Amino acid sequence: MTAAEKHQVSRKSARPPRGGSRLNGRAGIRDVAAAAGVSITTVSDALNGKGRLPDATRRHVREVAERLGYRPSAAARTLRTGKSGLIGLTVTTYGEEPFTFTEFAYFAEMARAATSAALARGYALVILPAPARHSPFDVWSNVALDGTVVIDPSDQDPVVSELVRSGLPVVSDGRPSGSLPVTAWVDNDHEEAVTGLLDHLAESGARRIGLLTGTSTDTYTRLSTTAYLEWCERVGQDPVYETYPAHDPCAGAIAADRLLARPDRPDAVYGLFDPNGTDLLAAARRYGLRVPEDLLLVCCSESTVYATTEPPITTLSLKPGRIGNTVIQLLIDTIEGIGPTRPVQQVMPTDLIVRTSSQRRGTRTTVSAPRAPASD
Amino acid sequence: MTAAEKHQVSRKSARPPRGGSRLNGRAGIRDVAAAAGVSITTVSDALNGKGRLPDATRRHVREVAERLGYRPSAAARTLRTGKSGLIGLTVTTYGEEPFTFTEFAYFAEMARAATSAALARGYALVILPAPARHSPFDVWSNVALDGTVVIDPSDQDPVVSELVRSGLPVVSDGRPSGSLPVTAWVDNDHEEAVTGLLDHLAESGARRIGLLTGTSTDTYTRLSTTAYLEWCERVGQDPVYETYPAHDPCAGAIAADRLLARPDRPDAVYGLFDPNGTDLLAAARRYGLRVPEDLLLVCCSESTVYATTEPPITTLSLKPGRIGNTVIQLLIDTIEGIGPTRPVQQVMPTDLIVRTSSQRRGTRTTVSAPRAPASD
DNA sequence: TTGAAAGCGCTAACAG
DNA sequence: CTGTTAGCGCTTTCAA
């Protein structure tokens, strides 16, 4: 027996004509082809709407496929085409838990919008952990992704650099801190937002506006704080602020207290983080300060609870839904090679939701949209 | 040229030795094998911890792979092994939006826990839409899943039956309404929960307990309502309840109002749905009823806002985190063929978080855990 | 102990 | 217009 003969044996005779549905009982494309009396190409084309088949054939094939309960193998398609239709979604974690992502209203809403937008374009989102320190499995390398969304990438995030290096498009929510080479990013116009909100407080009669900010160096904190300091300089007010580690909820309450205990107590405060509203309200109560009579309050939050606090608190909304949607459009455009028609950096406006806590005189209920979006 | 010869030609000569990294620039397993001077089998074994290779070889291969930045192709692995490491997560939707899943604290927490549990076992969650009416793409068939988690499957859910029919394990959160053949389900012990909570209200002095319930026929509503009616019968109280379409937020407020406007006004109310607490509180205020002096209140909710309402409202927590975790364990056990060591149905306890709104006398702060879990 | 080879099920060239 | 065929990159018998 020659090598060639042996080859032929193993290739031809030793194998049944392959109708034997290896798919664990389920029908494969070959079964459909056989049952419909056509070739597998025709089946593939008919089902994918490709090629120039007569409508009759197409219908027939689809019918047979349906009858056999045929489900194309996503794995095979992915391997062949190189596209999985899957987009990773990851959030930098602050604590122990791999997932804080539904805990904050911002992330929850952002994720919801992103999921929705992705599905509308035929992609699904896979929730993945941030750089896992002790992860027993490397889930990242076990899933075929077409691209990734990173929320709040930390400085020099190893996952991001790794992904980008392997040629995967990465779009971040929040501008990357260091020189992370993300494909694109989307972020709010934080300077504009803070400036607008401080103006609003000043218009409401605030003379000395305080700030409750974080100790970390992420861009959100940095940009917001800088904007505050610049605003103070411009209007000639001495900055009054307290900082605390934003991830520690107790520290926030203490910092709020510190801020109101100062000799140069502010008559208005802006809190950068979600819980600051309630913390400041509690602190104000302790010091016998009435809101908004003695103290004006604004905080950055997506939470609806501030609509029903006593009094309702004015909030700055970062519009996470809009951001989630934009991030996904940008990412999918990149994946499909449509971009970059859009800019690689996109700055989105915020919404100031004015409630009782920031209105000392009159009852104007203005909603400022500091700047029109770059597009969209 | 014979057929055999032709075959050999096409198989051997016409193809380069395949080192030419088709992977869009990235290294493939063959590149690693070549660079390490071993066969691809050895590379595969070395990286996957299989086979009985000398430690030296294994280390060497890993080193080379690392150096080349080799990332195994998840798609190829999936195709070959039939396992993707992906689990679908879907929520029955009530409105227009394909995703309400982060909107309710229950879903958000359940999803968080499920994601976390899945990752701990090496799986990732893919968020998928409920049976899409007008979805332009069928995302479901484009992703290779090892199993699916369905939250609140509706009666005769077409997606579920389809999935089960195609041999995919499906575990549901909430017992399936009809005769949905899910692989397993996890649910709270709703009868026990309602009974315990009504007993608590009675102990706090309630004479006539009212119920705010839904018009839909899902098991949660049905079981809870039935438990209420049976409890009433047992203690000899006339049932006092109002129903409304749970998905409509406005209807809830109106129903709450109706309930308190009745001539046989209850002196305690249990609301089955999350917003009922605030709705009932508002209604009580309108009728000049003080809580808890004139009206005792409990509602089923995972929301933290009820800890800070005026007064704080007693809530029944379904412990979605525990459920999410259990669902995932059950599903992965099934996928990996470990089960069913565990029961196919698992009933989980609830927690009554007692706050001011349900305590008329004394200040007992009991947390009742009606019944020990079946296992775990 | 190591390696060659056979595909997993599908799509896309290309030949007929 | 339809069918044949060569792989996508990997794991896994099985033979050396």
Coordinates of N, CA and C in Angstrom, one line a residue, chain B residues 201-320:
Chain B
L201 N -47.2 41.1 60.9 CA -48.1 42.2 61.0 C -49.2 42.0 62.0
A202 N -49.7 40.8 62.1 CA -50.7 40.5 63.1 C -50.1 40.7 64.5
E203 N -48.9 40.2 64.7 CA -48.3 40.4 66.0 C -48.1 41.9 66.3
S204 N -47.9 42.7 65.3 CA -47.7 44.1 65.6 C -49.1 44.8 65.8
G205 N -50.1 44.0 65.8 CA -51.4 44.6 66.1 C -52.4 44.8 65.0
A206 N -52.0 44.3 63.8 CA -52.9 44.5 62.6 C -54.2 43.6 62.8
R207 N -55.3 44.2 62.5 CA -56.6 43.5 62.6 C -57.1 43.1 61.2
R208 N -56.9 44.0 60.3 CA -57.4 43.8 58.9 C -56.2 44.1 58.0
I209 N -55.6 43.1 57.4 CA -54.4 43.3 56.6 C -54.9 43.2 55.1
G210 N -54.5 44.3 54.4 CA -54.9 44.4 53.0 C -53.7 43.9 52.1
L211 N -54.0 43.7 50.9 CA -53.0 43.2 49.9 C -53.0 44.1 48.6
L212 N -51.9 44.4 48.2 CA -51.8 45.1 46.9 C -51.1 44.1 46.0
T213 N -51.9 43.6 45.0 CA -51.3 42.6 44.1 C -51.5 42.8 42.7
G214 N -51.0 41.9 41.8 CA -51.0 42.2 40.4 C -52.1 41.4 39.7
T215 N -52.4 41.8 38.5 CA -53.4 41.1 37.7 C -52.8 40.0 36.9
S216 N -51.5 40.0 36.7 CA -51.0 38.9 35.9 C -50.9 37.6 36.6
T217 N -50.7 36.5 35.8 CA -50.8 35.2 36.3 C -49.5 34.5 36.6
D218 N -48.4 35.3 36.7 CA -47.2 34.6 36.9 C -47.2 34.0 38.3
T219 N -46.3 33.1 38.5 CA -46.3 32.3 39.7 C -46.1 33.1 41.0
Y220 N -45.2 34.1 40.9 CA -45.0 34.9 42.0 C -46.3 35.5 42.5
T221 N -47.0 36.2 41.6 CA -48.2 36.8 42.0 C -49.2 35.8 42.5
R222 N -49.3 34.7 41.8 CA -50.3 33.7 42.1 C -50.1 33.1 43.5
L223 N -48.8 32.6 43.7 CA -48.5 32.0 44.9 C -48.7 32.9 46.1
S224 N -48.2 34.2 45.9 CA -48.3 35.1 47.0 C -49.8 35.4 47.4
T225 N -50.6 35.6 46.3 CA -52.0 35.9 46.6 C -52.7 34.8 47.2
T226 N -52.4 33.6 46.7 CA -53.0 32.4 47.3 C -52.7 32.3 48.8
A227 N -51.4 32.5 49.1 CA -50.9 32.4 50.4 C -51.7 33.4 51.3
Y228 N -51.9 34.6 50.8 CA -52.6 35.6 51.5 C -54.1 35.2 51.8
L229 N -54.7 34.7 50.7 CA -56.1 34.2 50.9 C -56.2 33.1 51.9
E230 N -55.3 32.2 51.8 CA -55.3 31.1 52.8 C -55.1 31.5 54.2
W231 N -54.2 32.5 54.3 CA -53.9 33.0 55.7 C -55.1 33.6 56.2
C232 N -55.8 34.4 55.4 CA -57.0 35.1 55.8 C -58.0 34.1 56.3
E233 N -58.2 33.1 55.5 CA -59.2 32.0 55.8 C -58.8 31.4 57.2
R234 N -57.5 31.1 57.4 CA -57.1 30.5 58.6 C -57.4 31.3 59.8
V235 N -57.1 32.6 59.7 CA -57.2 33.5 60.9 C -58.6 34.1 60.9
G236 N -59.4 33.8 59.9 CA -60.8 34.3 59.9 C -60.9 35.8 59.6
Q237 N -60.1 36.3 58.7 CA -60.2 37.7 58.3 C -60.7 37.7 56.9
D238 N -61.6 38.7 56.6 CA -62.0 38.9 55.2 C -60.9 39.5 54.4
P239 N -60.6 38.9 53.3 CA -59.6 39.4 52.4 C -59.9 40.8 51.9
V240 N -58.9 41.7 51.9 CA -59.1 43.1 51.4 C -58.0 43.3 50.4
Y241 N -58.3 43.3 49.2 CA -57.1 43.5 48.2 C -57.5 44.2 47.0
E242 N -56.5 44.8 46.4 CA -56.7 45.5 45.1 C -55.7 44.9 44.1
T243 N -56.1 44.8 42.9 CA -55.1 44.3 41.9 C -54.9 45.4 40.8
Y244 N -53.7 45.3 40.2 CA -53.4 46.2 39.1 C -52.3 45.6 38.2
P245 N -52.2 46.0 37.0 CA -51.2 45.5 36.1 C -49.8 46.0 36.6
A246 N -49.0 45.0 37.1 CA -47.8 45.3 37.8 C -46.8 46.1 36.9
H247 N -46.8 46.0 35.6 CA -45.8 46.6 34.8 C -46.1 48.1 34.6
D248 N -47.3 48.5 35.0 CA -47.7 49.9 34.9 C -47.5 50.7 36.2
P249 N -46.5 51.5 36.2 CA -46.2 52.2 37.5 C -47.3 53.2 38.0
C250 N -48.0 53.8 37.1 CA -49.0 54.7 37.5 C -50.2 53.9 38.1
A251 N -50.5 52.8 37.5 CA -51.6 52.0 38.0 C -51.4 51.6 39.5
G252 N -50.1 51.4 39.9 CA -49.8 51.1 41.2 C -50.2 52.1 42.2
A253 N -49.9 53.4 41.9 CA -50.3 54.5 42.8 C -51.8 54.5 42.9
I254 N -52.5 54.4 41.8 CA -53.9 54.4 41.8 C -54.5 53.3 42.7
A255 N -54.0 52.1 42.5 CA -54.5 51.0 43.2 C -54.2 51.1 44.7
A256 N -53.1 51.7 45.1 CA -52.8 52.0 46.5 C -53.8 52.9 47.1
D257 N -54.2 53.9 46.3 CA -55.2 54.9 46.7 C -56.5 54.2 46.9
R258 N -56.9 53.4 45.9 CA -58.2 52.6 46.0 C -58.2 51.8 47.3
L259 N -57.1 51.1 47.6 CA -57.1 50.3 48.7 C -57.4 51.0 50.0
L260 N -56.8 52.2 50.1 CA -57.0 53.0 51.3 C -58.3 53.8 51.4
A261 N -59.0 53.8 50.2 CA -60.2 54.6 50.1 C -61.4 53.7 50.4
R262 N -61.1 52.4 50.5 CA -62.3 51.4 50.7 C -62.9 51.7 52.1
P263 N -64.2 51.4 52.1 CA -65.0 51.5 53.4 C -64.4 50.5 54.4
D264 N -64.0 49.3 54.0 CA -63.4 48.4 54.9 C -61.9 48.6 54.8
R265 N -61.4 49.8 55.1 CA -60.0 50.1 55.0 C -59.1 49.3 55.9
P266 N -58.1 48.7 55.3 CA -57.2 47.8 56.1 C -56.4 48.7 57.1
D267 N -55.9 48.1 58.2 CA -55.0 48.8 59.1 C -53.6 48.4 58.9
A268 N -53.3 47.6 57.9 CA -52.0 47.1 57.5 C -52.1 46.7 56.0
V269 N -51.0 46.9 55.3 CA -51.0 46.5 53.9 C -49.7 45.9 53.5
Y270 N -49.8 44.8 52.7 CA -48.6 44.3 52.1 C -48.6 44.5 50.6
G271 N -47.6 45.1 50.1 CA -47.6 45.3 48.6 C -46.6 44.4 48.0
L272 N -47.0 43.7 47.0 CA -46.2 42.7 46.3 C -45.1 43.2 45.5
F273 N -45.2 44.5 45.1 CA -44.2 45.0 44.1 C -43.4 46.2 44.7
D274 N -42.2 46.3 44.1 CA -41.2 47.2 44.6 C -41.7 48.7 44.9
P275 N -42.5 49.3 43.9 CA -42.8 50.7 44.2 C -44.0 50.8 45.1
N276 N -44.6 49.7 45.5 CA -45.8 49.8 46.4 C -45.5 50.6 47.7
G277 N -44.3 50.4 48.2 CA -44.0 51.1 49.5 C -44.2 52.6 49.4
T278 N -43.5 53.2 48.4 CA -43.7 54.7 48.3 C -45.1 55.1 47.9
D279 N -45.7 54.3 47.1 CA -47.1 54.6 46.6 C -48.0 54.5 47.8
L280 N -47.9 53.5 48.6 CA -48.7 53.4 49.8 C -48.5 54.5 50.8
L281 N -47.2 54.8 50.9 CA -46.9 55.9 51.9 C -47.5 57.2 51.4
A282 N -47.4 57.5 50.1 CA -48.0 58.7 49.6 C -49.6 58.7 49.8
A283 N -50.1 57.5 49.5 CA -51.6 57.4 49.6 C -52.0 57.6 51.1
A284 N -51.2 57.0 52.0 CA -51.5 57.2 53.4 C -51.5 58.6 53.8
R285 N -50.5 59.3 53.3 CA -50.4 60.8 53.6 C -51.6 61.5 53.1
R286 N -52.1 61.2 51.9 CA -53.2 61.8 51.4 C -54.5 61.6 52.3
Y287 N -54.6 60.4 52.8 CA -55.7 60.2 53.7 C -55.5 60.5 55.1
G288 N -54.4 61.2 55.4 CA -54.1 61.6 56.7 C -53.8 60.4 57.7
L289 N -53.3 59.3 57.1 CA -53.0 58.2 58.0 C -51.5 58.2 58.4
R290 N -51.3 58.0 59.6 CA -49.9 58.0 60.1 C -49.4 56.5 60.0
V291 N -48.1 56.4 59.6 CA -47.4 55.1 59.5 C -46.4 55.1 60.6
P292 N -46.3 54.2 61.5 CA -47.1 53.0 61.6 C -48.4 53.1 62.5
E293 N -48.6 54.3 63.1 CA -49.7 54.4 64.1 C -51.0 54.0 63.5
D294 N -51.4 54.5 62.3 CA -52.7 54.2 61.8 C -52.7 53.1 60.7
L295 N -51.5 52.9 60.2 CA -51.4 51.9 59.1 C -50.0 51.3 59.1
L296 N -50.0 50.0 59.1 CA -48.7 49.2 59.1 C -48.4 48.9 57.6
L297 N -47.1 49.0 57.3 CA -46.8 48.8 55.9 C -45.6 47.8 55.7
V298 N -45.8 47.0 54.7 CA -44.6 46.1 54.3 C -44.7 46.0 52.8
C299 N -43.6 46.0 52.1 CA -43.6 45.7 50.7 C -42.4 44.8 50.3
C300 N -42.6 44.2 49.2 CA -41.5 43.3 48.7 C -40.6 44.1 47.8
S301 N -39.3 44.3 48.2 CA -38.4 45.1 47.5 C -37.0 44.8 47.9
E302 N -36.1 45.1 46.9 CA -34.7 44.9 47.2 C -34.0 46.3 47.3
S303 N -34.9 47.3 47.1 CA -34.3 48.6 47.1 C -33.9 49.1 48.5
T304 N -32.8 49.9 48.5 CA -32.3 50.4 49.8 C -33.0 51.7 50.2
V305 N -33.8 52.2 49.2 CA -34.4 53.5 49.6 C -35.4 53.3 50.8
Y306 N -35.9 52.2 51.0 CA -36.9 52.0 52.1 C -36.2 52.0 53.5
A307 N -34.9 52.1 53.5 CA -34.2 52.2 54.8 C -34.2 53.7 55.2
T308 N -34.5 54.6 54.2 CA -34.4 56.0 54.5 C -35.7 56.8 54.2
T309 N -36.7 56.1 54.0 CA -38.0 56.8 53.8 C -38.5 57.3 55.1
E310 N -39.5 58.1 55.1 CA -40.0 58.6 56.4 C -41.4 58.1 56.6
P311 N -41.7 57.1 57.4 CA -40.7 56.4 58.1 C -40.1 55.3 57.3
P312 N -39.0 54.7 57.7 CA -38.4 53.5 57.0 C -39.4 52.4 56.9
I313 N -39.4 51.8 55.7 CA -40.5 50.7 55.5 C -39.9 49.3 55.6
T314 N -40.6 48.5 56.2 CA -40.3 47.1 56.3 C -40.4 46.4 55.0
T315 N -39.4 45.7 54.6 CA -39.4 45.0 53.3 C -39.2 43.5 53.3
L316 N -39.7 42.9 52.4 CA -39.4 41.4 52.2 C -38.4 41.3 51.1
S317 N -37.2 40.8 51.5 CA -36.2 40.6 50.4 C -36.2 39.2 49.9
L318 N -36.2 39.1 48.6 CA -36.2 37.7 48.0 C -34.7 37.2 47.9
K319 N -33.8 38.0 48.4 CA -32.4 37.5 48.3 C -31.9 37.1 46.9
P320 N -32.0 38.0 46.0 CA -31.7 37.7 44.6 C -30.3 37.2 44.4

